[in-house]
Tab-separated table of C-alpha atoms in Angstrom:
chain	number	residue	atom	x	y	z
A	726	UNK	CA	-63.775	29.224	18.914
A	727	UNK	CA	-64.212	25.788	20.762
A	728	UNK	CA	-67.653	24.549	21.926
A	729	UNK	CA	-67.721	24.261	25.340
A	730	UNK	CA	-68.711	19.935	26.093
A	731	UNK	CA	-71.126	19.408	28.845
A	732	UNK	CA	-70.891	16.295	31.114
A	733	UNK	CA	-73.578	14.652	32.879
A	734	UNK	CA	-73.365	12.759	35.404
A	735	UNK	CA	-75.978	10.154	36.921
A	736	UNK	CA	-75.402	10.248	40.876
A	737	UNK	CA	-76.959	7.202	41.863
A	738	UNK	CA	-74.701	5.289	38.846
A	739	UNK	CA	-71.865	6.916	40.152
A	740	UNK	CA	-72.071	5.792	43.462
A	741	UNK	CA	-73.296	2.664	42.665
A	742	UNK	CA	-70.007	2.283	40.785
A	743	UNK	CA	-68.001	3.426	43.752
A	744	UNK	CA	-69.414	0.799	45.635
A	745	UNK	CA	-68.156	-1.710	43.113
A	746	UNK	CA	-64.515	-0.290	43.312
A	747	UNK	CA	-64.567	-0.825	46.668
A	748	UNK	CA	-65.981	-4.624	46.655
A	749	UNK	CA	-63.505	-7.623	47.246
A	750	UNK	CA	-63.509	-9.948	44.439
A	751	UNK	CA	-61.765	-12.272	46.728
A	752	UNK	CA	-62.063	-13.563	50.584
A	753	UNK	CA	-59.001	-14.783	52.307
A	754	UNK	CA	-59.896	-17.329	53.854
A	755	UNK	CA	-56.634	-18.733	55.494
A	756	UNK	CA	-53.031	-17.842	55.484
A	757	UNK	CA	-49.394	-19.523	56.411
A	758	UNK	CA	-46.229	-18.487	57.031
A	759	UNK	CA	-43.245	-20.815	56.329
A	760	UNK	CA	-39.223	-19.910	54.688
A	761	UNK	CA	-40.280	-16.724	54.836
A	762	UNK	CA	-43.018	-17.624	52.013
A	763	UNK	CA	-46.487	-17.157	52.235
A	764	UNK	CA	-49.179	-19.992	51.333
A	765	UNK	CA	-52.790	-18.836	51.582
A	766	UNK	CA	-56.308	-19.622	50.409
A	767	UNK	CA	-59.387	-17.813	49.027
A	768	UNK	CA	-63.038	-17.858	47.956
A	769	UNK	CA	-64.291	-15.960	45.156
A	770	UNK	CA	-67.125	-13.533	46.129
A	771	UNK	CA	-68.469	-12.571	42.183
A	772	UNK	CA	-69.105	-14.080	39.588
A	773	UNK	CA	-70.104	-17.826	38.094
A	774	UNK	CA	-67.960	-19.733	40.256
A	775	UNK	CA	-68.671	-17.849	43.527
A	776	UNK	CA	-67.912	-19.829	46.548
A	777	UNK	CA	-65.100	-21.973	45.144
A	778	UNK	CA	-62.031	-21.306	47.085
A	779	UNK	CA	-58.538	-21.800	45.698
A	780	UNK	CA	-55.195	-22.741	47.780
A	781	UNK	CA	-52.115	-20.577	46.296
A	782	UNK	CA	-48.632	-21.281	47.292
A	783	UNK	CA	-46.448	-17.985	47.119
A	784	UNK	CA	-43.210	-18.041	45.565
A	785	UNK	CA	-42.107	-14.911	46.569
A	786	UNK	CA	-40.088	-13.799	49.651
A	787	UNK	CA	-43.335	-11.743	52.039
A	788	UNK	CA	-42.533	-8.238	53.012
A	789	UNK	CA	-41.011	-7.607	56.395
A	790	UNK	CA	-44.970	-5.728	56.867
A	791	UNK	CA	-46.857	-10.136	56.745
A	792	UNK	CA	-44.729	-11.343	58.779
A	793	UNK	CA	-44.826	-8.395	61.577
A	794	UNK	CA	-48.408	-8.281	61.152
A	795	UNK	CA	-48.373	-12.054	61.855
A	796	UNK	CA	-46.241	-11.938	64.683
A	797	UNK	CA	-48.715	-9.134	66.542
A	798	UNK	CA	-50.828	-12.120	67.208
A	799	UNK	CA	-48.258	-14.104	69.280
A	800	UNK	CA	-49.845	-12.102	72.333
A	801	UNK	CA	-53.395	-13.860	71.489
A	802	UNK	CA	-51.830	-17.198	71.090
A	803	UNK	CA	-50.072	-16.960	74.488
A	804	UNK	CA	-53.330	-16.254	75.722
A	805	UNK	CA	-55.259	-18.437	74.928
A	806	UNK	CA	-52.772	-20.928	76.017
A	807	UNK	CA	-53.207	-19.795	79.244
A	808	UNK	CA	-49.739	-17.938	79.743
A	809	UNK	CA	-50.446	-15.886	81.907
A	810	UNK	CA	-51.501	-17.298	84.893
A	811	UNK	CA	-51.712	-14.948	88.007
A	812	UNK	CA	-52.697	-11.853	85.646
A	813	UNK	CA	-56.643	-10.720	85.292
A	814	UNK	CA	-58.449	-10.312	82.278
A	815	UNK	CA	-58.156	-6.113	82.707
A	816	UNK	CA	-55.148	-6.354	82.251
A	817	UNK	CA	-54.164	-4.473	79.328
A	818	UNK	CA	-52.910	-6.219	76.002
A	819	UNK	CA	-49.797	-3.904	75.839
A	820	UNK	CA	-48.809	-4.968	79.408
A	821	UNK	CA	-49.048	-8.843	77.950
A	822	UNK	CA	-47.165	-8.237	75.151
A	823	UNK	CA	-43.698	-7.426	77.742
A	824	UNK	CA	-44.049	-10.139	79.088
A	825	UNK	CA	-41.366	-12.546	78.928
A	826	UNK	CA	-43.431	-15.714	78.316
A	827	UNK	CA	-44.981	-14.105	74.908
A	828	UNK	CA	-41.254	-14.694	73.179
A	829	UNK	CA	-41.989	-18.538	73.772
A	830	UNK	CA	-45.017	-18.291	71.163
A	831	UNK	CA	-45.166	-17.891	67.728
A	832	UNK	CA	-47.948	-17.520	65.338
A	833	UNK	CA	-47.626	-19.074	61.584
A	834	UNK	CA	-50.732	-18.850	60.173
A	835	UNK	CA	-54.863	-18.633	60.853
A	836	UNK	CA	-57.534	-19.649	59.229
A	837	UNK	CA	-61.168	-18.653	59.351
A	838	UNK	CA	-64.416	-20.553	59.330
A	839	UNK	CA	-68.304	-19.974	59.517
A	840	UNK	CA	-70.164	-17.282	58.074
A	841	UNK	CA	-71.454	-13.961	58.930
A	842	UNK	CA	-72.288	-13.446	63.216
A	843	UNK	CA	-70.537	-17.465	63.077
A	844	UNK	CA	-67.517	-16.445	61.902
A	845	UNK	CA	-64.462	-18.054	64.010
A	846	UNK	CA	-61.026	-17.623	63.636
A	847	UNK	CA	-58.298	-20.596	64.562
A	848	UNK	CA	-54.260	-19.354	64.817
A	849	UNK	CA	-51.603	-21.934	63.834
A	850	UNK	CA	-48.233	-21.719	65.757
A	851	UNK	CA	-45.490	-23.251	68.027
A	852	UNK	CA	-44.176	-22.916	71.553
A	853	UNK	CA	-40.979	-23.498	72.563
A	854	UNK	CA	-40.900	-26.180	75.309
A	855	UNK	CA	-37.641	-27.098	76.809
A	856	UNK	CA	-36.733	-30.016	74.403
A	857	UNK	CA	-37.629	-28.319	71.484
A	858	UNK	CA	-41.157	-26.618	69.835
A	859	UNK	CA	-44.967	-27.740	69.741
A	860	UNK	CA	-46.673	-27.117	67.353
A	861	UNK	CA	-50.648	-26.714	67.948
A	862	UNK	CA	-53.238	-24.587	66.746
A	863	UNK	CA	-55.727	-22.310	69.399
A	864	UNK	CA	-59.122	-22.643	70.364
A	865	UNK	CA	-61.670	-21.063	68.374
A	866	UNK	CA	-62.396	-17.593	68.824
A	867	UNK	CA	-65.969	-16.669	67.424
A	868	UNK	CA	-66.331	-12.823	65.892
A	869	UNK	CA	-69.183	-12.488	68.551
A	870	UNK	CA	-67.405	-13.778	71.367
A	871	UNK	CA	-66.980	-12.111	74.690
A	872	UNK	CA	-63.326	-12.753	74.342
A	873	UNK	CA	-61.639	-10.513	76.289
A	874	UNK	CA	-59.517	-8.981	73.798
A	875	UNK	CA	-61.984	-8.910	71.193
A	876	UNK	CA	-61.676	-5.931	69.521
A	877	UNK	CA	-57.764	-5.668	69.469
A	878	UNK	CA	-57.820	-9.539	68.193
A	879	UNK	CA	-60.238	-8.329	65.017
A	880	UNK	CA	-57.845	-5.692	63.958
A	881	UNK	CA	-54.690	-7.529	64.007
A	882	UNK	CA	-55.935	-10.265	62.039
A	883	UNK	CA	-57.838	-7.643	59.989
A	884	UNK	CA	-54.096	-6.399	59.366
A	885	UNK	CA	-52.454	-9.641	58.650
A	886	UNK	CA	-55.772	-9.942	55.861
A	887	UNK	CA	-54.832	-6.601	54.278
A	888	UNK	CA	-51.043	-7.992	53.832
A	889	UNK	CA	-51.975	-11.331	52.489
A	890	UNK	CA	-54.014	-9.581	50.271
A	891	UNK	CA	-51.494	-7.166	49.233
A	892	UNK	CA	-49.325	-9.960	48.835
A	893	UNK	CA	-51.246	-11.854	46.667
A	894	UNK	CA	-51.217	-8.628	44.739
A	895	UNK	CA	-47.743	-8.622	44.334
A	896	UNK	CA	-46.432	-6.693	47.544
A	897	UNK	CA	-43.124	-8.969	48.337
A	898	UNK	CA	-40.055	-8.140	49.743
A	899	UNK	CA	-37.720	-5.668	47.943
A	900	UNK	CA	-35.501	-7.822	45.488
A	901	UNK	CA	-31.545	-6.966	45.088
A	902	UNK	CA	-30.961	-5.408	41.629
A	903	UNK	CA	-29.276	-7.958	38.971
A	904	UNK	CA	-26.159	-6.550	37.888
A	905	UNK	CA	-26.051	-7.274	34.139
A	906	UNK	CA	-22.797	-8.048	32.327
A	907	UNK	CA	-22.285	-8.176	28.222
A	908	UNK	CA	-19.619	-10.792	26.600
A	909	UNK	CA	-16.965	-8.061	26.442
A	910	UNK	CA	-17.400	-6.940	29.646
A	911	UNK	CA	-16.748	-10.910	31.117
A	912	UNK	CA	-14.253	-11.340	28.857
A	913	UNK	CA	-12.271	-7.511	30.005
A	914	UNK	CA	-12.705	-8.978	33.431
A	915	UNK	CA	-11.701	-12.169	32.874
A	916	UNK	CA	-8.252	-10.935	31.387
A	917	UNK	CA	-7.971	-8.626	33.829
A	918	UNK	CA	-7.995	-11.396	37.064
A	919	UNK	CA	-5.348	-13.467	35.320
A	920	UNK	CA	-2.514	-13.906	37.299
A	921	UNK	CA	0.585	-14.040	35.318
């Protein structure tokens, strides 16, 4: 007959080491967009060399998820570029986002600055202008800022965070499966393409 094994379990241990599953090793701290690769930098959060930040340069094609997440900031770009002239501040951000002027921007990248209630956050991007593009990046726009659209601003670039992150852990755009061919098989179809 088997002996029946008790486990015991420390709750405070346990949730300590919950709260360590969920913690960020890493910070993005800035991200880019550019032939459909994705450059980016972070600071390490743990650990002995806490606070160093490190640029990476993706080699991989992004996910059609970055680069839609980055493009739901165009809106906030127009804005603060001062688009839409003639339209209030209530107006809401979905009502912005048809208009025609917000196809003219185009956001490539952010980066953030400061720390803690002085956090700011710059986007990187282009218009198109009649000769061609401009490229520019936006005024600040401070966490705790009475910027109108605030709180829809924080979780787009909240969701462009999440997909750099996922990128940087390997979340790329689905690659085409390699068809692989032995010796015998080039050579059967080699013989068989001859023209005679």
């Amino acid at each position: 007959m088997a002996k029946d094994n008790v486990i015991t379990i420390d709750g405070d241990k346990l949730l300590k080491g919950l709260e360590n599953l969920n913690q960020k090793d890493v910070e993005i701290k800035s991200a880019s967009l550019k032939d459909a690769l994705c450059s980016y930098s972070y600071e390490l959060v743990n650990g002995v060399s806490k606070g160093d930040t490190l640029v990476h340069r993706g080699a991989h094609i992004i996910h059609d998820d970055l680069e839609n997440a980055m493009n739901s900031l165009d809106v906030f770009f127009a804005h603060l570029d001062d688009a839409f002239t003639g339209i209030k501040n209530s107006t809401p951000l979905s009502d912005l986002e048809q208009d025609v002027d917000v196809e003219k921007y185009h956001v490539t990248g952010f980066t953030l600055s400061g720390v803690e209630e002085n956090k700011s956050i710059i986007l990187q991007g282009w218009k198109e202008v009649t000769e061609g593009i401009v490229k520019y990046p936006s005024p600040k726009i401070k966490i705790s800022s009475k910027y109108v659209y605030l709180t829809e601003f924080i979780e787009r670039i909240n969701n462009v965070i999440d997909e750099v992150e996922q990128y940087r852990n390997g979340k790329t755009a689905p690659q085409p499966e390699q068809i692989h061919m032995t010796f015998a098989e080039e050579d059967d179809s080699f013989d068989k393409g001859k023209v005679e």
